[in-house]
Amino acid sequence: MIEGKYFVDPGKFLGATEDYEKAEVVIVGLPMDYTVSFKAGSRFGPAAIRQASYGLEYYSVYLDRRLEDKKFYDLGDLVLPYGNVEKSLDLISKATEDILKSGKKGLFLGGEHLVTYGILKEYLKKYEDNLVILHFDAHTDLREEFFGEVYSHATVMRKVWDIAKGIKMYNFGIRSGEKEEFEFAEKNTHMFLYEVVEPLKGVIDDIKDYPIYISWDIDVVDPAFAPGTGTPEPGGITTKEALEAIHILKDLNVVGMDLVEVSPSHDIAGITSILAAKLIRESILSFF
Ligand code: MN
Ligand code: MN
């Protein structure tokens, strides 16, 4: 008789526990990609990230920690009414509310970046203006509207800011946007152009006593390392710097995170998915 331990479920992230009740962190896939302005396809991101996770070890030499020592559950992908932005965001908010009510932390796999709005609406209800938002992205995502649409992956951080004026929002690695967005950031957020590691080190003392939410758009990484995304933007950070950023946040009070905009059909040799999977593994081990 062969035992269950010889089998894995590539439909769940590597090392996910089978006990929801005991889990402290919950992974949810959000297969939404209807407002992507350039190359669509990130609805398949969560599945590709989970599958890629089986190429990784349970052990992280960076952190000297193992996935088996963390209790996280993978709920699978949320079923969304494709094409309906409003209803999809409502469902994402509802799923987030359930996770927060059960006292757990959400780890969300996108999907397009607009999903973050549905998630953060609930986080802001719970943590109010105490929450610190760390936004890693090539793009500002601070437009008021995009092609006439108020809700878009290009407006998401502005929509978040609008419902939580005065929120402590930090944007890292930014290298693309409209002039007005940079002016808005100058007045209202803490934006750092091009770089991630040094600016993050510089703000650690300011954020370390707050609950932190991380929104990680994979396109902050250079397209040379992460081509599988909807709006690749040259001039980005390396995979090594991306990992270092996760490690800088070690043992801080991170209460939620999303990793968005992985688009497998535009990927080459699965390198973007394997990067996303590694960032997720290191995040689980570093601060969840
Ligand atoms: Mn982006
Ligand atoms: Mn984005």
Short mmCIF file of C-alpha atoms and ligand atoms in Angstrom, two decimals:
data_model
loop_
_atom_site.label_atom_id
_atom_site.label_comp_id
_atom_site.label_asym_id
_atom_site.label_seq_id
_atom_site.Cartn_x
_atom_site.Cartn_y
_atom_site.Cartn_z
CA MET A 1 0.00 0.00 0.00
CA ILE A 2 1.54 3.31 -1.00
CA GLU A 3 0.98 6.09 1.47
CA GLY A 4 -0.50 9.50 0.89
CA LYS A 5 2.74 11.27 1.61
CA TYR A 6 4.03 10.21 -1.79
CA PHE A 7 1.41 12.34 -3.53
CA VAL A 8 1.15 16.08 -4.01
CA ASP A 9 -1.75 18.22 -5.19
CA PRO A 10 -0.46 20.72 -7.78
CA GLY A 11 -3.81 22.48 -7.37
CA LYS A 12 -2.57 23.73 -3.98
CA PHE A 13 0.54 25.71 -3.14
CA LEU A 14 3.57 23.66 -2.04
CA GLY A 15 3.36 22.74 1.64
CA ALA A 16 -0.20 23.97 2.20
CA THR A 17 -1.81 22.40 5.28
CA GLU A 18 -4.99 20.36 5.00
CA ASP A 19 -6.53 21.88 8.11
CA TYR A 20 -8.28 25.21 7.51
CA GLU A 21 -9.11 25.73 11.18
CA LYS A 22 -5.48 25.60 12.28
CA ALA A 23 -4.17 27.74 9.42
CA GLU A 24 -2.98 31.26 10.21
CA VAL A 25 -2.66 32.28 6.57
CA VAL A 26 -5.10 31.59 3.73
CA ILE A 27 -4.13 31.57 0.05
CA VAL A 28 -6.87 32.62 -2.38
CA GLY A 29 -6.60 32.77 -6.17
CA LEU A 30 -8.41 35.68 -7.81
CA PRO A 31 -8.67 34.88 -11.55
CA MET A 32 -9.83 38.31 -12.72
CA ASP A 33 -8.29 40.01 -15.77
CA TYR A 34 -11.01 42.04 -17.50
CA THR A 35 -9.59 45.56 -17.12
CA VAL A 36 -6.05 44.71 -18.25
CA SER A 37 -5.24 47.33 -20.87
CA PHE A 38 -2.57 45.54 -22.88
CA LYS A 39 -1.96 41.78 -22.75
CA ALA A 40 -4.77 39.91 -20.96
CA GLY A 41 -4.44 36.46 -19.41
CA SER A 42 -3.62 36.91 -15.73
CA ARG A 43 -6.74 34.93 -14.78
CA PHE A 44 -4.49 31.88 -15.20
CA GLY A 45 -1.82 33.35 -12.90
CA PRO A 46 -2.85 31.67 -9.64
CA ALA A 47 -2.88 28.17 -11.17
CA ALA A 48 0.53 28.72 -12.80
CA ILE A 49 2.06 29.99 -9.55
CA ARG A 50 0.78 26.97 -7.62
CA GLN A 51 2.10 24.57 -10.24
CA ALA A 52 5.48 26.35 -10.33
CA SER A 53 5.75 26.09 -6.54
CA TYR A 54 6.51 22.36 -6.94
CA GLY A 55 9.83 23.32 -8.50
CA LEU A 56 10.90 24.80 -5.14
CA GLU A 57 12.28 23.34 -1.93
CA TYR A 58 10.37 23.44 1.35
CA TYR A 59 13.51 24.84 2.96
CA SER A 60 14.73 28.42 2.51
CA VAL A 61 18.45 28.85 3.00
CA TYR A 62 17.94 32.66 3.07
CA LEU A 63 15.83 32.43 6.20
CA ASP A 64 16.76 29.02 7.63
CA ARG A 65 13.04 28.23 7.86
CA ARG A 66 10.85 25.49 6.38
CA LEU A 67 7.35 25.58 4.88
CA GLU A 68 6.27 22.64 7.08
CA ASP A 69 6.68 24.88 10.12
CA LYS A 70 4.10 27.38 8.79
CA LYS A 71 0.38 26.78 8.88
CA PHE A 72 -1.21 28.04 5.69
CA TYR A 73 -4.24 26.78 3.79
CA ASP A 74 -4.92 27.09 0.05
CA LEU A 75 -8.62 27.71 -0.61
CA GLY A 76 -8.25 27.50 -4.41
CA ASP A 77 -9.57 30.11 -6.84
CA LEU A 78 -12.61 32.24 -6.15
CA VAL A 79 -15.35 31.65 -8.75
CA LEU A 80 -16.03 35.04 -10.38
CA PRO A 81 -18.72 36.26 -12.82
CA TYR A 82 -16.34 36.90 -15.71
CA GLY A 83 -16.63 40.36 -17.20
CA ASN A 84 -18.62 41.83 -14.31
CA VAL A 85 -16.16 44.12 -12.51
CA GLU A 86 -18.48 45.32 -9.76
CA LYS A 87 -19.84 41.90 -8.77
CA SER A 88 -16.35 40.41 -8.89
CA LEU A 89 -14.98 43.10 -6.56
CA ASP A 90 -17.92 42.50 -4.20
CA LEU A 91 -17.17 38.78 -4.11
CA ILE A 92 -13.49 39.47 -3.47
CA SER A 93 -14.47 41.76 -0.59
CA LYS A 94 -16.78 39.10 0.81
CA ALA A 95 -14.07 36.42 0.67
CA THR A 96 -11.64 38.82 2.36
CA GLU A 97 -14.18 39.65 5.06
CA ASP A 98 -14.62 35.93 5.83
CA ILE A 99 -10.87 35.42 6.15
CA LEU A 100 -10.44 38.44 8.42
CA LYS A 101 -13.45 37.49 10.57
CA SER A 102 -11.90 34.07 11.19
CA GLY A 103 -8.79 35.85 12.51
CA LYS A 104 -6.60 34.71 9.63
CA LYS A 105 -4.38 36.57 7.20
CA GLY A 106 -5.02 36.69 3.44
CA LEU A 107 -2.42 35.85 0.81
CA PHE A 108 -4.01 36.60 -2.55
CA LEU A 109 -2.80 35.50 -5.99
CA GLY A 110 -3.89 37.57 -9.01
CA GLY A 111 -5.26 38.13 -11.40
CA GLU A 112 -5.09 41.76 -12.40
CA HIS A 113 -4.17 44.48 -9.93
CA LEU A 114 -7.73 45.78 -9.52
CA VAL A 115 -8.43 42.84 -7.18
CA THR A 116 -6.46 44.73 -4.53
CA TYR A 117 -9.29 47.27 -4.28
CA GLY A 118 -11.80 44.58 -3.29
CA ILE A 119 -9.34 43.19 -0.74
CA LEU A 120 -8.25 46.48 0.81
CA LYS A 121 -11.82 47.75 1.23
CA GLU A 122 -12.18 45.06 3.90
CA TYR A 123 -8.72 45.51 5.39
CA LEU A 124 -9.40 49.21 5.82
CA LYS A 125 -12.64 48.45 7.66
CA LYS A 126 -10.68 46.32 10.12
CA TYR A 127 -7.47 48.32 10.51
CA GLU A 128 -8.69 51.78 9.49
CA ASP A 129 -5.95 54.39 9.06
CA ASN A 130 -3.53 52.36 11.17
CA LEU A 131 -2.77 50.20 8.13
CA VAL A 132 0.44 50.78 6.18
CA ILE A 133 0.27 49.89 2.48
CA LEU A 134 3.46 48.88 0.68
CA HIS A 135 2.92 48.94 -3.10
CA PHE A 136 5.59 47.44 -5.36
CA ASP A 137 4.98 48.18 -9.04
CA ALA A 138 6.47 49.51 -12.28
CA HIS A 139 3.36 51.69 -12.58
CA THR A 140 1.87 54.44 -10.44
CA ASP A 141 -1.69 52.98 -10.64
CA LEU A 142 -2.88 56.36 -9.30
CA ARG A 143 -5.04 57.52 -12.22
CA GLU A 144 -8.49 58.84 -11.47
CA GLU A 145 -9.81 56.98 -14.50
CA PHE A 146 -8.42 55.02 -17.42
CA PHE A 147 -10.10 55.02 -20.87
CA GLY A 148 -13.14 56.45 -19.09
CA GLU A 149 -13.27 53.64 -16.53
CA VAL A 150 -13.02 54.48 -12.85
CA TYR A 151 -12.26 50.88 -11.87
CA SER A 152 -9.19 49.61 -13.69
CA HIS A 153 -5.88 47.96 -12.95
CA ALA A 154 -4.39 51.39 -13.73
CA THR A 155 -6.51 53.20 -11.10
CA VAL A 156 -6.38 50.71 -8.25
CA MET A 157 -4.08 52.51 -5.81
CA ARG A 158 -5.95 55.78 -6.37
CA LYS A 159 -9.25 54.05 -5.59
CA VAL A 160 -7.72 52.66 -2.42
CA TRP A 161 -6.39 56.06 -1.44
CA ASP A 162 -9.80 57.66 -2.14
CA ILE A 163 -11.56 55.43 0.40
CA ALA A 164 -8.80 55.88 2.97
CA LYS A 165 -7.55 59.42 2.65
CA GLY A 166 -4.52 59.98 4.83
CA ILE A 167 -3.52 56.33 4.67
CA LYS A 168 0.20 55.65 4.89
CA MET A 169 0.97 54.42 1.37
CA TYR A 170 4.46 53.69 0.06
CA ASN A 171 5.13 53.01 -3.63
CA PHE A 172 8.41 51.34 -4.65
CA GLY A 173 10.14 50.70 -7.98
CA ILE A 174 7.83 53.03 -9.94
CA ARG A 175 8.97 54.00 -13.44
CA SER A 176 5.82 54.60 -15.48
CA GLY A 177 2.74 56.81 -15.20
CA GLU A 178 1.21 60.17 -16.12
CA LYS A 179 2.75 63.40 -14.81
CA GLU A 180 -0.41 64.10 -12.76
CA GLU A 181 0.01 60.80 -10.94
CA PHE A 182 3.53 61.68 -9.86
CA GLU A 183 2.26 65.06 -8.68
CA PHE A 184 -0.50 63.31 -6.74
CA ALA A 185 2.09 60.99 -5.16
CA GLU A 186 4.28 63.93 -4.25
CA LYS A 187 1.41 65.35 -2.18
CA ASN A 188 -0.22 62.22 -0.82
CA THR A 189 1.98 59.12 -0.76
CA HIS A 190 5.61 58.16 -0.24
CA MET A 191 6.82 57.25 -3.74
CA PHE A 192 10.27 55.94 -4.59
CA LEU A 193 11.27 55.80 -8.25
CA TYR A 194 13.14 52.89 -9.88
CA GLU A 195 14.54 51.34 -6.70
CA VAL A 196 13.12 49.06 -4.03
CA VAL A 197 15.79 47.78 -1.64
CA GLU A 198 17.42 50.98 -0.40
CA PRO A 199 14.18 52.99 -0.05
CA LEU A 200 12.56 50.10 1.83
CA LYS A 201 15.49 49.94 4.27
CA GLY A 202 15.08 53.69 4.72
CA VAL A 203 11.44 53.49 5.85
CA ILE A 204 11.55 50.37 8.03
CA ASP A 205 11.71 52.40 11.24
CA ASP A 206 8.63 54.39 10.19
CA ILE A 207 6.49 51.31 9.45
CA LYS A 208 7.67 48.61 11.84
CA ASP A 209 5.10 49.34 14.54
CA TYR A 210 2.07 49.20 12.23
CA PRO A 211 0.04 46.41 10.62
CA ILE A 212 1.32 46.17 7.04
CA TYR A 213 -0.41 45.17 3.81
CA ILE A 214 1.78 44.40 0.79
CA SER A 215 0.57 44.73 -2.78
CA TRP A 216 3.14 43.25 -5.13
CA ASP A 217 2.66 43.78 -8.88
CA ILE A 218 5.06 41.34 -10.57
CA ASP A 219 5.89 43.96 -13.23
CA VAL A 220 8.03 45.85 -10.70
CA VAL A 221 10.61 43.23 -11.69
CA ASP A 222 12.33 43.86 -15.03
CA PRO A 223 10.75 42.10 -18.05
CA ALA A 224 14.11 40.35 -18.54
CA PHE A 225 13.28 38.38 -15.37
CA ALA A 226 9.48 38.55 -15.45
CA PRO A 227 8.17 38.75 -19.03
CA GLY A 228 4.91 36.96 -18.23
CA THR A 229 2.81 39.97 -17.31
CA GLY A 230 0.18 42.20 -18.89
CA THR A 231 2.10 45.48 -19.15
CA PRO A 232 5.86 44.80 -19.05
CA GLU A 233 7.94 47.90 -18.35
CA PRO A 234 11.71 47.87 -18.98
CA GLY A 235 14.10 49.28 -16.39
CA GLY A 236 12.98 47.25 -13.39
CA ILE A 237 14.57 45.52 -10.43
CA THR A 238 16.24 42.10 -10.50
CA THR A 239 14.84 38.92 -8.98
CA LYS A 240 17.59 39.13 -6.35
CA GLU A 241 16.42 42.58 -5.30
CA ALA A 242 12.80 41.39 -5.19
CA LEU A 243 13.77 38.60 -2.81
CA GLU A 244 15.87 40.98 -0.72
CA ALA A 245 12.84 43.25 -0.29
CA ILE A 246 10.83 40.33 1.10
CA HIS A 247 13.67 39.52 3.49
CA ILE A 248 14.00 43.12 4.70
CA LEU A 249 10.43 42.79 5.99
CA LYS A 250 11.31 39.71 8.07
CA ASP A 251 9.18 39.27 11.20
CA LEU A 252 7.28 42.54 10.71
CA ASN A 253 3.53 42.57 11.37
CA VAL A 254 2.35 41.81 7.82
CA VAL A 255 -1.40 41.17 7.97
CA GLY A 256 -2.05 40.55 4.29
CA MET A 257 -0.49 40.45 0.85
CA ASP A 258 -1.31 40.10 -2.80
CA LEU A 259 0.88 39.19 -5.74
CA VAL A 260 -0.75 40.17 -9.01
CA GLU A 261 -0.42 40.45 -12.80
CA VAL A 262 1.29 37.13 -13.54
CA SER A 263 0.15 36.18 -17.04
CA PRO A 264 1.30 32.65 -17.96
CA SER A 265 0.49 32.77 -21.68
CA HIS A 266 3.01 35.61 -22.10
CA ASP A 267 5.63 33.90 -19.99
CA ILE A 268 8.81 32.33 -21.32
CA ALA A 269 9.85 28.96 -19.88
CA GLY A 270 7.63 29.66 -16.86
CA ILE A 271 10.21 32.03 -15.35
CA THR A 272 7.65 34.58 -14.15
CA SER A 273 5.52 31.93 -12.43
CA ILE A 274 8.52 30.36 -10.71
CA LEU A 275 9.63 33.81 -9.54
CA ALA A 276 6.13 34.50 -8.19
CA ALA A 277 6.08 31.12 -6.44
CA LYS A 278 9.46 31.81 -4.85
CA LEU A 279 8.38 35.27 -3.71
CA ILE A 280 5.30 33.68 -2.13
CA ARG A 281 7.35 30.97 -0.39
CA GLU A 282 9.80 33.54 0.96
CA SER A 283 6.93 35.78 2.07
CA ILE A 284 5.27 32.95 3.99
CA LEU A 285 8.59 32.17 5.70
CA SER A 286 9.72 35.78 6.18
CA PHE A 287 6.74 37.49 7.78
CA PHE A 288 3.60 35.32 7.93
MN MN B 1 2.24 47.44 -13.00
MN MN B 2 -0.16 47.56 -10.84
#
